[in-house]
């Protein structure tokens, strides 16, 4: 499914269109940090009327499975992010990477190195003994290739500058200066002809016509090395924005416990993609104090200069609040579909058939339930009194309300309700008040066992509304379950 050919028009000489890319390594899922990087690359491209491309960095053949690529693509699609053209396989472009490496040799900016592992070990030892960082010492840099040992397949190393500065002018980090003396002549092509990651990224970004690289700041030092390759080829260095990584609420590196999960885990926890987009956008980018914004607004407002330099802290409570907002705003049709899809996907004993059979009632109840839920899972749970099949499972707190006395009252209630001419909230309300008065009880005292019997819980939307929602027959049947026959 991945493409290797690039049919993009690039480097045409005139002011080029903005091209960003998302370049994930397929490690099994779309990580939450990667999702944010993708969102920023996407929003910036859209803001600029440009394109975002997708490159799968699948050179690690052990870890790059087709399933991992599918998981990435699915994660992006669920989040509502799209890209231009087909996803591009980095691995599939190995021949082009090799071609550029050899071109660099021809240009005199790279060279073959024939050092054996033993020689490299010795080099490191010597550096250590001289209290220098263990680096390649340039042994083959200016050596006559005629001295090459027979039968040794060489690697290709780039000639990194020996002195001066390498400057990364970064939209987030500002001007970051790396001393050339700290970079050695790193390998761009291995002896088996495969490219190193550092080299492949540059060749791909160039060939894809990428104008803006937006990625995590763990790649900042790579940027310095990559600039060496750009300069050697005489290619324009793309604009760069290295965004601070996401940390946990305690400031530590994001761990699983903090939320370092794949986006599918967020889907399964019941977060809506629009909410996650809004939340991730706020995690490292801001537009004044705006907490909530639509995706269109984000695209309209997005700029690299508003990316924050400080590390963002992942906060589940904030995410929940944002999600609650989106649940309140969502249409009932959409929410029902998400509830059903979630219930079907998760093997948690949700009554999927009940949810399907009672679609109309669930839809009618949703406006009552929406303000009470922060996640889709809560929504499914809150709606269970509608679709659960009889006899209802009554939770412990509700069971405690269903005493012998209160069951007797439920029986009286059923009697009264059976005689009602209309099944409306005012009619039920009036009947219940009459009953409460005749028993010398407060209305609330009657409502408690009623709620327990009809929903199996102690909390629910207004109980008379519940009765109208589930209808007279179901109400009578559920009451009957508590005191025998109806
Ligand atoms: N494949 C790299 C990663 O997943 C990203 C490389 C890049 O953006 O230049 O971290």
Short mmCIF file of C-alpha atoms and ligand atoms in Angstrom, two decimals:
data_model
loop_
_atom_site.label_atom_id
_atom_site.label_comp_id
_atom_site.label_asym_id
_atom_site.label_seq_id
_atom_site.Cartn_x
_atom_site.Cartn_y
_atom_site.Cartn_z
CA UNK A 1 0.00 0.00 0.00
CA UNK A 2 2.96 2.34 0.39
CA UNK A 3 4.35 4.23 -2.53
CA UNK A 4 7.94 4.83 -3.35
CA UNK A 5 7.68 6.89 -6.48
CA UNK A 6 7.39 10.62 -6.07
CA UNK A 7 5.32 12.34 -8.66
CA UNK A 8 5.28 15.62 -6.84
CA UNK A 9 6.21 18.76 -8.64
CA UNK A 10 8.99 20.20 -6.61
CA UNK A 11 11.69 22.82 -6.63
CA UNK A 12 10.18 24.48 -9.62
CA UNK A 13 12.01 27.70 -8.95
CA UNK A 14 9.08 29.97 -8.15
CA UNK A 15 7.78 30.60 -4.66
CA UNK A 16 6.84 27.14 -3.62
CA UNK A 17 3.70 26.05 -1.90
CA UNK A 18 4.05 25.07 1.75
CA UNK A 19 4.63 21.34 2.11
CA UNK A 20 4.78 19.70 5.51
CA UNK A 21 5.08 16.05 6.30
CA UNK A 22 4.36 13.66 9.08
CA UNK A 23 7.03 11.00 9.23
CA UNK A 24 6.15 8.39 11.83
CA UNK A 25 8.04 5.20 12.46
CA UNK A 26 5.49 2.39 12.37
CA UNK A 27 5.86 1.04 15.88
CA UNK A 28 2.40 -0.38 16.30
CA UNK A 29 0.12 2.58 16.90
CA UNK A 30 -0.23 6.32 16.52
CA UNK A 31 1.30 7.57 19.73
CA UNK A 32 -0.35 10.58 21.36
CA UNK A 33 2.82 12.68 20.86
CA UNK A 34 2.93 11.69 17.19
CA UNK A 35 -0.73 12.57 16.86
CA UNK A 36 0.03 16.08 18.09
CA UNK A 37 2.97 16.43 15.67
CA UNK A 38 0.69 15.30 12.85
CA UNK A 39 -2.01 17.74 13.94
CA UNK A 40 0.41 20.68 13.93
CA UNK A 41 1.87 19.71 10.54
CA UNK A 42 -1.64 19.33 9.18
CA UNK A 43 -2.97 22.59 10.65
CA UNK A 44 0.01 24.55 9.40
CA UNK A 45 -0.28 23.13 5.88
CA UNK A 46 -4.01 23.90 5.81
CA UNK A 47 -3.44 27.38 7.20
CA UNK A 48 -0.97 28.08 4.42
CA UNK A 49 -3.07 26.53 1.68
CA UNK A 50 -0.36 23.91 1.35
CA UNK A 51 -0.07 20.15 1.61
CA UNK A 52 0.80 17.65 4.26
CA UNK A 53 2.46 14.45 3.12
CA UNK A 54 2.73 11.19 4.98
CA UNK A 55 5.99 9.30 5.02
CA UNK A 56 6.25 6.01 6.82
CA UNK A 57 9.77 5.61 8.20
CA UNK A 58 9.84 1.88 7.83
CA UNK A 59 13.54 1.25 7.42
CA UNK A 60 13.62 -0.83 10.61
CA UNK A 61 12.36 -4.01 8.98
CA UNK A 62 11.99 -5.88 12.26
CA UNK A 63 9.46 -3.46 13.65
CA UNK A 64 7.78 -2.21 10.52
CA UNK A 65 4.86 -4.47 9.86
CA UNK A 66 1.92 -3.92 7.57
CA UNK A 67 -0.29 -4.02 10.67
CA UNK A 68 1.67 -1.16 12.21
CA UNK A 69 1.21 0.93 9.07
CA UNK A 70 -2.52 0.20 9.09
CA UNK A 71 -2.70 1.22 12.76
CA UNK A 72 -1.01 4.54 11.96
CA UNK A 73 -3.25 5.28 9.02
CA UNK A 74 -6.35 4.31 11.01
CA UNK A 75 -5.24 6.51 13.92
CA UNK A 76 -4.80 9.52 11.66
CA UNK A 77 -8.12 8.93 9.95
CA UNK A 78 -9.95 8.58 13.25
CA UNK A 79 -8.42 11.84 14.39
CA UNK A 80 -9.73 13.42 11.21
CA UNK A 81 -6.36 14.22 9.70
CA UNK A 82 -5.78 13.69 6.03
CA UNK A 83 -2.73 13.95 3.83
CA UNK A 84 -2.01 14.51 0.19
CA UNK A 85 -1.28 11.61 -2.10
CA UNK A 86 -0.37 8.11 -1.05
CA UNK A 87 1.73 7.39 2.03
CA UNK A 88 5.37 7.07 1.02
CA UNK A 89 7.57 4.24 2.18
CA UNK A 90 11.04 5.33 3.23
CA UNK A 91 12.35 1.79 2.87
CA UNK A 92 11.16 1.69 -0.71
CA UNK A 93 13.40 4.63 -1.54
CA UNK A 94 16.67 3.00 -0.50
CA UNK A 95 18.07 3.07 -4.04
CA UNK A 96 17.57 6.84 -4.22
CA UNK A 97 19.24 7.27 -0.82
CA UNK A 98 22.24 5.31 -2.08
CA UNK A 99 22.32 7.35 -5.27
CA UNK A 100 22.59 10.61 -3.32
CA UNK A 101 25.29 9.16 -1.07
CA UNK A 102 27.37 8.24 -4.10
CA UNK A 103 26.67 11.65 -5.62
CA UNK A 104 28.11 13.20 -2.46
CA UNK A 105 31.25 11.11 -2.90
CA UNK A 106 31.54 12.32 -6.49
CA UNK A 107 31.11 15.90 -5.32
CA UNK A 108 33.92 15.39 -2.81
CA UNK A 109 31.61 15.93 0.18
CA UNK A 110 31.60 12.34 1.31
CA UNK A 111 34.04 9.45 1.19
CA UNK A 112 34.40 5.72 1.50
CA UNK A 113 35.60 4.52 4.85
CA UNK A 114 37.10 1.04 5.14
CA UNK A 115 37.69 0.95 8.87
CA UNK A 116 37.03 -2.41 10.48
CA UNK A 117 35.05 -2.69 13.71
CA UNK A 118 38.34 -3.40 15.50
CA UNK A 119 39.87 -0.21 14.16
CA UNK A 120 36.83 1.79 15.20
CA UNK A 121 37.03 0.28 18.69
CA UNK A 122 40.65 1.27 18.90
CA UNK A 123 39.79 4.79 17.75
CA UNK A 124 37.26 5.09 20.54
CA UNK A 125 39.76 3.76 23.07
CA UNK A 126 42.37 6.30 22.00
CA UNK A 127 39.85 9.12 22.19
CA UNK A 128 38.84 8.01 25.65
CA UNK A 129 42.48 7.82 26.78
CA UNK A 130 42.94 11.40 25.56
CA UNK A 131 39.73 12.40 27.41
CA UNK A 132 38.04 13.26 24.14
CA UNK A 133 34.55 12.21 23.09
CA UNK A 134 34.63 8.87 21.25
CA UNK A 135 34.34 9.96 17.65
CA UNK A 136 35.44 8.86 14.26
CA UNK A 137 38.77 10.57 13.64
CA UNK A 138 38.49 11.15 9.91
CA UNK A 139 40.99 8.40 9.08
CA UNK A 140 39.74 7.90 5.50
CA UNK A 141 38.63 11.50 4.97
CA UNK A 142 41.57 12.56 2.86
CA UNK A 143 43.20 9.22 2.25
CA UNK A 144 43.88 7.97 -1.24
CA UNK A 145 41.19 5.40 -2.12
CA UNK A 146 43.98 3.40 -3.73
CA UNK A 147 44.94 2.41 -0.19
CA UNK A 148 41.60 0.66 0.26
CA UNK A 149 42.03 -2.85 1.65
CA UNK A 150 40.88 -5.56 -0.72
CA UNK A 151 37.60 -7.31 -0.11
CA UNK A 152 36.23 -4.76 2.36
CA UNK A 153 32.85 -3.20 1.61
CA UNK A 154 33.13 0.43 2.68
CA UNK A 155 30.62 2.68 4.36
CA UNK A 156 30.11 6.22 3.10
CA UNK A 157 30.76 9.03 5.54
CA UNK A 158 29.85 12.67 5.09
CA UNK A 159 32.60 15.26 5.39
CA UNK A 160 31.27 17.28 8.28
CA UNK A 161 32.75 20.78 8.68
CA UNK A 162 35.81 20.73 10.92
CA UNK A 163 35.27 24.14 12.45
CA UNK A 164 32.69 26.86 12.78
CA UNK A 165 29.08 26.66 13.79
CA UNK A 166 26.09 24.81 12.47
CA UNK A 167 23.06 26.93 13.14
CA UNK A 168 19.50 25.66 13.36
CA UNK A 169 17.16 28.61 12.97
CA UNK A 170 14.15 27.11 14.59
CA UNK A 171 10.64 28.56 14.76
CA UNK A 172 10.22 27.31 18.31
CA UNK A 173 13.71 26.97 19.74
CA UNK A 174 15.10 30.11 18.15
CA UNK A 175 18.71 30.15 16.97
CA UNK A 176 20.40 26.98 18.17
CA UNK A 177 24.14 26.79 17.59
CA UNK A 178 26.05 23.53 17.34
CA UNK A 179 29.85 23.55 17.26
CA UNK A 180 31.12 21.75 14.16
CA UNK A 181 33.93 20.20 16.20
CA UNK A 182 31.31 18.23 18.10
CA UNK A 183 30.04 16.50 14.97
CA UNK A 184 32.10 13.75 13.42
CA UNK A 185 31.98 12.39 9.90
CA UNK A 186 28.88 10.30 10.43
CA UNK A 187 27.86 7.41 8.20
CA UNK A 188 25.26 8.09 5.53
CA UNK A 189 25.40 4.74 3.73
CA UNK A 190 26.18 1.45 5.40
CA UNK A 191 28.48 -1.15 3.90
CA UNK A 192 25.45 -3.17 2.79
CA UNK A 193 24.28 -0.18 0.75
CA UNK A 194 21.41 0.77 3.05
CA UNK A 195 21.06 4.40 4.15
CA UNK A 196 21.27 5.59 7.71
CA UNK A 197 18.19 7.19 9.12
CA UNK A 198 19.88 10.62 9.18
CA UNK A 199 20.55 10.51 5.46
CA UNK A 200 17.24 9.00 4.38
CA UNK A 201 15.27 11.75 6.13
CA UNK A 202 17.14 14.49 4.27
CA UNK A 203 16.86 12.89 0.84
CA UNK A 204 13.17 12.17 1.37
CA UNK A 205 12.35 15.62 2.65
CA UNK A 206 14.14 17.13 -0.32
CA UNK A 207 12.53 14.86 -2.90
CA UNK A 208 9.11 15.37 -1.37
CA UNK A 209 9.59 19.13 -1.64
CA UNK A 210 9.10 19.60 2.09
CA UNK A 211 9.32 23.28 3.00
CA UNK A 212 8.55 23.03 6.71
CA UNK A 213 9.60 20.31 9.12
CA UNK A 214 7.55 20.19 12.30
CA UNK A 215 8.57 17.47 14.76
CA UNK A 216 9.52 16.75 18.35
CA UNK A 217 12.53 18.49 19.85
CA UNK A 218 14.18 15.12 20.40
CA UNK A 219 15.20 15.59 16.75
CA UNK A 220 16.96 18.91 17.30
CA UNK A 221 20.49 17.50 17.34
CA UNK A 222 19.61 15.42 14.28
CA UNK A 223 18.70 18.69 12.59
CA UNK A 224 22.32 19.87 12.87
CA UNK A 225 23.60 16.70 11.20
CA UNK A 226 20.89 16.87 8.56
CA UNK A 227 21.87 20.45 7.75
CA UNK A 228 25.39 19.17 6.98
CA UNK A 229 23.89 16.92 4.29
CA UNK A 230 21.66 19.69 2.89
CA UNK A 231 24.64 22.00 2.63
CA UNK A 232 26.80 19.34 1.01
CA UNK A 233 24.16 18.79 -1.68
CA UNK A 234 23.58 22.51 -2.06
CA UNK A 235 19.93 22.04 -1.11
CA UNK A 236 17.89 24.65 0.72
CA UNK A 237 17.36 23.70 4.35
CA UNK A 238 13.61 23.57 5.08
CA UNK A 239 12.14 25.77 7.79
CA UNK A 240 12.10 23.90 11.07
CA UNK A 241 9.95 23.87 14.17
CA UNK A 242 11.02 21.50 16.92
CA UNK A 243 8.22 21.26 19.43
CA UNK A 244 8.83 20.39 23.08
CA UNK A 245 7.80 16.87 23.98
CA UNK A 246 4.74 16.19 26.07
CA UNK A 247 5.39 15.61 29.76
CA UNK A 248 3.28 14.12 32.50
CA UNK A 249 1.43 16.37 34.97
CA UNK A 250 4.37 15.92 37.36
CA UNK A 251 6.84 17.23 34.76
CA UNK A 252 8.41 13.83 34.14
CA UNK A 253 8.66 12.28 30.71
CA UNK A 254 5.26 11.06 29.56
CA UNK A 255 4.75 7.47 30.63
CA UNK A 256 1.89 5.04 29.97
CA UNK A 257 0.42 5.96 33.35
CA UNK A 258 0.36 9.61 32.27
CA UNK A 259 -1.36 8.92 29.00
CA UNK A 260 1.48 7.92 26.66
CA UNK A 261 -0.85 5.70 24.70
CA UNK A 262 -1.96 5.25 21.15
CA UNK A 263 -4.90 7.30 19.92
CA UNK A 264 -6.96 4.11 19.68
CA UNK A 265 -6.70 3.87 23.47
CA UNK A 266 -8.29 7.32 23.69
CA UNK A 267 -11.02 6.24 21.33
CA UNK A 268 -11.65 3.21 23.54
CA UNK A 269 -11.73 5.40 26.65
CA UNK A 270 -14.58 7.29 25.02
CA UNK A 271 -12.97 10.49 23.81
CA UNK A 272 -14.30 12.14 20.69
CA UNK A 273 -11.82 12.93 17.92
CA UNK A 274 -12.87 16.60 17.83
CA UNK A 275 -12.21 16.86 21.57
CA UNK A 276 -8.82 15.20 21.27
CA UNK A 277 -7.91 17.53 18.40
CA UNK A 278 -8.89 20.54 20.47
CA UNK A 279 -7.02 19.24 23.50
CA UNK A 280 -3.86 18.32 21.58
CA UNK A 281 -3.88 21.69 19.85
CA UNK A 282 -3.80 23.38 23.25
CA UNK A 283 -0.92 21.15 24.27
CA UNK A 284 1.94 23.21 22.96
CA UNK A 285 0.10 25.82 20.95
CA UNK A 286 -2.21 28.61 21.99
CA UNK A 287 -4.46 31.27 20.61
CA UNK A 288 -4.81 33.77 23.43
CA UNK A 289 -6.72 32.18 26.26
CA UNK A 290 -9.11 30.28 24.02
CA UNK A 291 -9.83 26.85 25.47
CA UNK A 292 -12.40 25.68 22.98
CA UNK A 293 -12.17 26.16 19.27
CA UNK A 294 -13.38 24.37 16.23
CA UNK A 295 -10.95 22.70 13.90
CA UNK A 296 -11.69 25.37 11.31
CA UNK A 297 -10.73 28.04 13.83
CA UNK A 298 -7.55 26.20 14.67
CA UNK A 299 -6.62 26.05 11.00
CA UNK A 300 -7.42 29.72 10.58
CA UNK A 301 -5.42 30.78 13.63
CA UNK A 302 -2.53 28.36 13.45
CA UNK A 303 0.97 29.77 13.25
CA UNK A 304 4.36 28.36 14.07
CA UNK A 305 5.20 31.43 16.10
CA UNK A 306 2.46 30.63 18.59
CA UNK A 307 4.01 27.25 19.39
CA UNK A 308 5.14 27.19 23.00
CA UNK A 309 8.74 26.73 23.93
CA UNK A 310 8.00 25.22 27.33
CA UNK A 311 7.17 21.55 27.71
CA UNK A 312 3.46 20.80 27.63
CA UNK A 313 1.95 18.81 30.47
CA UNK A 314 -0.61 16.18 29.76
CA UNK A 315 -3.66 16.58 31.95
CA UNK A 316 -6.44 14.01 31.86
CA UNK A 317 -8.82 16.24 33.83
CA UNK A 318 -8.56 18.95 31.19
CA UNK A 319 -9.03 16.43 28.43
CA UNK A 320 -12.16 15.11 30.17
CA UNK A 321 -13.59 18.59 30.53
CA UNK A 322 -12.98 19.34 26.89
CA UNK A 323 -14.52 16.01 25.96
CA UNK A 324 -17.57 16.77 28.11
CA UNK A 325 -17.96 20.01 26.21
CA UNK A 326 -17.86 18.21 22.86
CA UNK A 327 -20.32 15.58 24.09
CA UNK A 328 -22.75 18.33 25.07
CA UNK A 329 -22.36 20.01 21.69
CA UNK A 330 -22.57 16.87 19.56
CA UNK A 331 -25.68 15.84 17.64
CA UNK A 332 -27.62 12.92 19.07
CA UNK A 333 -27.32 10.96 15.83
CA UNK A 334 -23.56 11.23 15.88
CA UNK A 335 -23.33 10.30 19.55
CA UNK A 336 -25.56 7.29 19.10
CA UNK A 337 -23.33 6.03 16.29
CA UNK A 338 -20.21 6.51 18.40
CA UNK A 339 -21.83 4.79 21.38
CA UNK A 340 -22.81 1.81 19.27
CA UNK A 341 -19.40 1.56 17.59
CA UNK A 342 -17.68 1.80 20.98
CA UNK A 343 -19.95 -0.78 22.58
CA UNK A 344 -19.39 -3.11 19.65
CA UNK A 345 -15.63 -2.66 19.68
CA UNK A 346 -15.11 -3.11 23.40
CA UNK A 347 -15.76 -6.50 24.80
CA UNK A 348 -17.11 -5.24 28.09
CA UNK A 349 -20.50 -6.84 28.24
CA UNK A 350 -22.34 -3.81 26.92
CA UNK A 351 -25.74 -4.86 25.64
CA UNK A 352 -25.15 -4.11 21.97
CA UNK A 353 -28.42 -5.72 20.85
CA UNK A 354 -30.36 -3.70 23.41
CA UNK A 355 -28.65 -0.54 22.24
CA UNK A 356 -29.66 -1.33 18.65
CA UNK A 357 -33.22 -2.35 19.48
CA UNK A 358 -33.82 0.83 21.48
CA UNK A 359 -32.20 3.30 19.13
CA UNK A 360 -35.16 5.68 19.01
CA UNK A 361 -35.44 5.80 22.80
CA UNK A 362 -31.71 6.32 23.25
CA UNK A 363 -31.84 9.18 20.74
CA UNK A 364 -34.74 10.74 22.61
CA UNK A 365 -32.94 10.38 25.95
CA UNK A 366 -29.58 11.73 24.82
CA UNK A 367 -30.29 15.43 25.45
CA UNK A 368 -30.95 14.48 29.11
CA UNK A 369 -27.79 12.37 29.30
CA UNK A 370 -25.32 14.57 27.43
CA UNK A 371 -24.78 17.10 30.24
CA UNK A 372 -24.03 14.24 32.65
CA UNK A 373 -21.26 12.49 30.70
CA UNK A 374 -17.60 13.28 30.21
CA UNK A 375 -16.88 10.31 27.98
CA UNK A 376 -18.74 8.09 25.55
CA UNK A 377 -18.31 5.20 27.98
CA UNK A 378 -20.15 7.20 30.64
CA UNK A 379 -22.84 7.92 28.10
CA UNK A 380 -23.26 4.23 27.32
CA UNK A 381 -23.44 3.53 31.03
CA UNK A 382 -25.92 6.34 31.71
CA UNK A 383 -28.17 5.08 28.93
CA UNK A 384 -28.18 1.50 30.18
CA UNK A 385 -31.58 1.88 31.88
CA UNK A 386 -33.02 2.38 28.40
CA UNK A 387 -31.58 -0.61 26.63
CA UNK A 388 -30.94 -3.05 29.48
CA UNK A 389 -33.11 -6.13 29.30
CA UNK A 390 -35.32 -7.24 32.17
CA UNK A 391 -34.99 -8.12 34.90
CA UNK A 392 -32.64 -5.19 35.42
CA UNK A 393 -29.42 -5.65 37.28
CA UNK A 394 -29.90 -3.57 40.40
CA UNK A 395 -26.73 -2.13 41.91
CA UNK A 396 -26.01 -2.38 45.64
CA UNK A 397 -27.08 1.15 46.54
CA UNK A 398 -30.34 0.78 44.63
CA UNK A 399 -30.99 -2.66 46.15
CA UNK A 400 -30.77 -1.13 49.61
CA UNK A 401 -33.73 1.09 48.71
CA UNK A 402 -35.91 -1.81 47.65
CA UNK A 403 -37.08 -2.90 51.10
CA UNK A 404 -40.24 -4.91 51.71
CA UNK A 405 -42.05 -1.68 52.60
CA UNK A 406 -40.97 0.16 49.51
CA UNK A 407 -41.86 -2.79 47.29
CA UNK A 408 -45.35 -2.62 48.71
CA UNK A 409 -45.48 1.05 47.80
CA UNK A 410 -44.28 0.22 44.29
CA UNK A 411 -47.20 -2.15 44.01
CA UNK A 412 -49.62 0.65 44.96
CA UNK A 413 -47.93 2.91 42.45
CA UNK A 414 -48.36 0.37 39.70
CA UNK A 415 -52.03 0.16 40.52
CA UNK A 416 -52.40 3.90 40.23
CA UNK A 417 -50.31 4.20 37.07
CA UNK A 418 -52.27 1.49 35.35
CA UNK A 419 -55.36 3.68 35.59
CA UNK A 420 -53.75 6.77 34.04
CA UNK A 421 -55.39 8.03 30.88
CA UNK A 422 -52.32 9.67 29.52
CA UNK A 423 -48.70 8.67 29.88
CA UNK A 424 -47.08 12.10 30.20
CA UNK A 425 -44.82 13.71 32.76
CA UNK A 426 -47.57 16.01 34.16
CA UNK A 427 -50.05 13.12 34.43
CA UNK A 428 -47.55 10.87 36.19
CA UNK A 429 -46.41 13.71 38.40
CA UNK A 430 -49.99 14.45 39.50
CA UNK A 431 -50.70 10.77 40.22
CA UNK A 432 -47.56 10.46 42.30
CA UNK A 433 -48.35 13.55 44.33
CA UNK A 434 -51.76 12.16 45.13
CA UNK A 435 -50.21 8.90 46.26
CA UNK A 436 -47.56 10.67 48.35
CA UNK A 437 -50.25 12.71 50.11
CA UNK A 438 -52.42 9.70 50.83
CA UNK A 439 -49.41 7.91 52.37
CA UNK A 440 -48.21 10.97 54.23
CA UNK A 441 -44.85 10.72 52.45
CA UNK A 442 -42.71 13.24 50.63
CA UNK A 443 -42.60 12.84 46.84
CA UNK A 444 -38.85 12.22 47.03
CA UNK A 445 -39.45 9.21 49.27
CA UNK A 446 -41.57 7.66 46.57
CA UNK A 447 -39.19 8.57 43.81
CA UNK A 448 -36.24 6.75 45.38
CA UNK A 449 -37.51 3.15 45.19
CA UNK A 450 -39.14 4.01 41.88
CA UNK A 451 -35.79 5.05 40.43
CA UNK A 452 -34.14 1.97 41.88
CA UNK A 453 -36.75 -0.30 40.30
CA UNK A 454 -36.79 1.40 36.91
CA UNK A 455 -33.10 2.11 36.38
CA UNK A 456 -31.28 -0.18 38.83
CA UNK A 457 -29.38 2.89 40.04
CA UNK A 458 -29.76 5.67 42.58
CA UNK A 459 -28.96 8.39 40.06
CA UNK A 460 -30.74 9.01 36.77
CA UNK A 461 -32.42 11.76 34.81
CA UNK A 462 -35.79 12.91 36.21
CA UNK A 463 -37.64 9.67 36.97
CA UNK A 464 -40.93 10.76 35.41
CA UNK A 465 -39.04 11.61 32.22
CA UNK A 466 -37.49 8.15 32.40
CA UNK A 467 -40.95 6.61 32.63
CA UNK A 468 -42.14 8.48 29.57
CA UNK A 469 -38.98 7.53 27.69
CA UNK A 470 -39.17 3.81 28.33
CA UNK A 471 -42.96 3.82 27.95
CA UNK A 472 -45.84 2.52 29.98
CA UNK A 473 -45.44 -1.19 29.24
CA UNK A 474 -41.78 -1.32 30.13
CA UNK A 475 -42.40 0.75 33.27
CA UNK A 476 -45.13 -1.59 34.45
CA UNK A 477 -43.01 -4.63 33.67
CA UNK A 478 -40.00 -3.30 35.58
CA UNK A 479 -42.17 -2.41 38.55
CA UNK A 480 -43.71 -5.87 38.40
CA UNK A 481 -40.23 -7.40 38.57
CA UNK A 482 -39.98 -5.94 42.08
CA UNK A 483 -43.17 -7.23 43.62
CA UNK A 484 -44.18 -10.24 41.63
CA UNK A 485 -47.07 -10.03 39.22
CA UNK A 486 -48.28 -6.85 37.63
N1 LIG B 1 10.45 8.92 12.30
C1 LIG B 1 10.76 9.90 13.27
C2 LIG B 1 9.97 9.64 14.53
O1 LIG B 1 8.98 8.92 14.47
C3 LIG B 1 10.47 11.31 12.82
C4 LIG B 1 11.52 11.85 11.92
C5 LIG B 1 11.31 13.27 11.50
O2 LIG B 1 10.23 13.82 11.74
O3 LIG B 1 12.24 13.82 10.91
O4 LIG B 1 10.34 10.14 15.57
#
